[in-house]
Amino acid sequence: MIGRQEADSIERRSGVSLWRQIADRILQAIATGDFAENTALPPEVALAERYGVNRHTVRSAISALVQEGVLRAEQGRGTFVLSRKLLSYPIGARTRFSAGLQGQTSERHIVLLSSSVEPASQRVAEGLGLARGAEVIRLETRGEADGRPVSRAAGWFDARRFAGIDKAMAETGSITASLARFGIDDYLRQSTVLSARHADAADLADLDLQPGAIVLVTVAVNVTPDGQPIQFSESRFPAERVELKLSVNN
Amino acid sequence: MIGRQEADSIERRSGVSLWRQIADRILQAIATGDFAENTALPPEVALAERYGVNRHTVRSAISALVQEGVLRAEQGRGTFVLSRKLLSYPIGARTRFSAGLQGQTSERHIVLLSSSVEPASQRVAEGLGLARGAEVIRLETRGEADGRPVSRAAGWFDARRFAGIDKAMAETGSITASLARFGIDDYLRQSTVLSARHADAADLADLDLQPGAIVLVTVAVNVTPDGQPIQFSESRFPAERVELKLSVNN
DNA sequence: TATAGTTGTCTATATCAATAGACAAATTTA
DNA sequence: TAAATTTGTCTATTGATATAGACAACTATA
């Protein structure tokens, strides 16, 4: 059963090439600990037999993972699993970007990519309690930890109330600090909706991902303690680098 | 910029065929409302131009989605988006399976697939505050709404404290009701860790998915109001049918 | 009833993906 | 040092994927 199961799970003619499927299987085996970090993978011929494909197909999969920095192949010795940990990103009523990441990484910050003023779309207007088409400020940001992108977010603010928040963000590099300039010294996450999908072209570029990667997407509304909406945001996290830890009771 | 963005996001030589990528893009466009339900898609030639591929490639993508029951093609008239909504699954301190789904579906229930007694693994023991190897009861369940699988879960319970919970679950079809038999009439979600990955062979079979599908994975610990751990669980949700709504403040 | 617009089918060609086999190059082990 | 093990490179062949063009079949509309 176990022996057959693996060969069975490779699907031909699915629109996903065999080498890509096998690369994903190897990633999964690493994630579950079946292939331990800093040890050698089974030799190519063994993997080929395990997955029921040709050795060259396995080599294509390994080649892709070497390209992605997951494996390192050494002629004559073997192919080794490099160590890489998931960043555990906390989400709760009072979570801020950098607060919960302390101790996990040595360096982390937010980069402001761009800002613009635009009319509110339907969902942004709803989230912020504004009329559709009302002017909102949009901040595009990227979160980085140890030099690698770990999040990509768009945040919308009421343009009348938060005029100049783009400048504050550029200067402080922090949403919390920027909001403090407008008299907001505490805010809560009112709602978060979470989904997952394949990374699109923008994700691939923004988060430095390979095609086929998965992103976690959160859509959230932040409010003042008395319930006034101040920020609507959509964030994307690369699933291969980040897991979201939900702290419900805080 | 907007016009180019779409053509750019199709990646060649990525291990994922163009027709599969375009099928995913169409699914995404449906999800975001760009292609409204019960209306016609743009004609094939327009889609081919939009995505920068040949008309026949678009036809392959559409053919796959017709097969999956997402679209219906009618010769001479057009290709139509069938209605199908994402189930919004609530997660919060007091969320139960069926409570939050009211109104979204006409029929929902949990099926007990199997139960067993086993020694606790490292993470299960940690979650439940038991010694590693202590006996635990494992319940495998599937959640269904309107006849379609929407979740697949494994739950672990201390075998000494909850002996017979498998029978209770089989009879009541409800975790909450089963726990009530052991004097637990309230419990809270202490922690939830969320991740996403491609569906593996087991997911494909359990949740009736197509290869390449994405699953959301939650790992959670439920506790009594005074903090005593009672259940450790790992659940998988098909991202194409379910989104998770996090109700942080409850 | 034409005509335009749309999906369906067919042929042909080029490229990518997968299999197959042989052997080279590097490393470890006996 | 010799043999065994493992990754790297090359050639060749087959099937799936993608492009291209032409035309048939069906629908809605002027």
Coordinates of N, CA and C in Angstrom, one line a residue, chain A residues 161-185:
Chain A
R161 N -8.6 61.7 6.2 CA -8.1 61.6 7.5 C -6.6 61.4 7.6
F162 N -6.1 60.7 6.6 CA -4.7 60.3 6.8 C -3.8 60.9 5.7
A163 N -4.1 62.2 5.3 CA -3.3 62.8 4.3 C -1.8 62.9 4.7
G164 N -0.9 62.4 3.9 CA 0.5 62.5 4.2 C 1.0 61.2 4.9
I165 N 0.2 60.2 5.0 CA 0.7 59.0 5.7 C 1.7 58.3 4.8
D166 N 1.7 58.6 3.5 CA 2.7 58.0 2.6 C 4.1 58.5 3.0
K167 N 4.2 59.8 3.3 CA 5.4 60.4 3.7 C 5.9 59.8 5.0
A168 N 4.9 59.7 6.0 CA 5.3 59.2 7.3 C 5.8 57.8 7.2
M169 N 5.2 57.0 6.3 CA 5.6 55.6 6.1 C 7.0 55.6 5.5
A170 N 7.3 56.4 4.5 CA 8.6 56.4 3.9 C 9.6 56.8 4.9
E171 N 9.3 57.7 5.9 CA 10.3 58.2 6.9 C 10.5 57.2 8.0
T172 N 9.4 56.6 8.5 CA 9.5 55.7 9.6 C 9.7 54.3 9.3
G173 N 9.2 53.9 8.1 CA 9.2 52.4 7.8 C 8.4 51.6 8.6
S174 N 7.3 52.2 9.2 CA 6.4 51.4 10.1 C 5.0 52.0 10.0
I175 N 4.1 51.1 9.8 CA 2.7 51.5 9.8 C 2.3 52.0 11.2
T176 N 2.7 51.3 12.2 CA 2.3 51.7 13.6 C 2.8 53.1 13.9
A177 N 4.1 53.4 13.5 CA 4.7 54.7 13.8 C 4.0 55.8 13.0
S178 N 3.6 55.4 11.8 CA 2.9 56.4 10.9 C 1.6 56.8 11.4
L179 N 0.8 55.8 11.9 CA -0.5 56.0 12.4 C -0.4 56.8 13.7
A180 N 0.7 56.6 14.5 CA 0.9 57.4 15.7 C 0.9 58.9 15.4
R181 N 1.4 59.3 14.2 CA 1.5 60.7 13.9 C 0.1 61.3 13.7
F182 N -0.9 60.4 13.5 CA -2.3 60.9 13.3 C -3.1 60.6 14.6
G183 N -2.4 60.4 15.7 CA -3.1 60.3 16.9 C -3.6 58.9 17.2
I184 N -3.2 57.9 16.4 CA -3.6 56.5 16.6 C -2.5 55.8 17.4
D185 N -2.7 55.5 18.7 CA -1.6 54.8 19.3 C -2.1 53.4 19.7

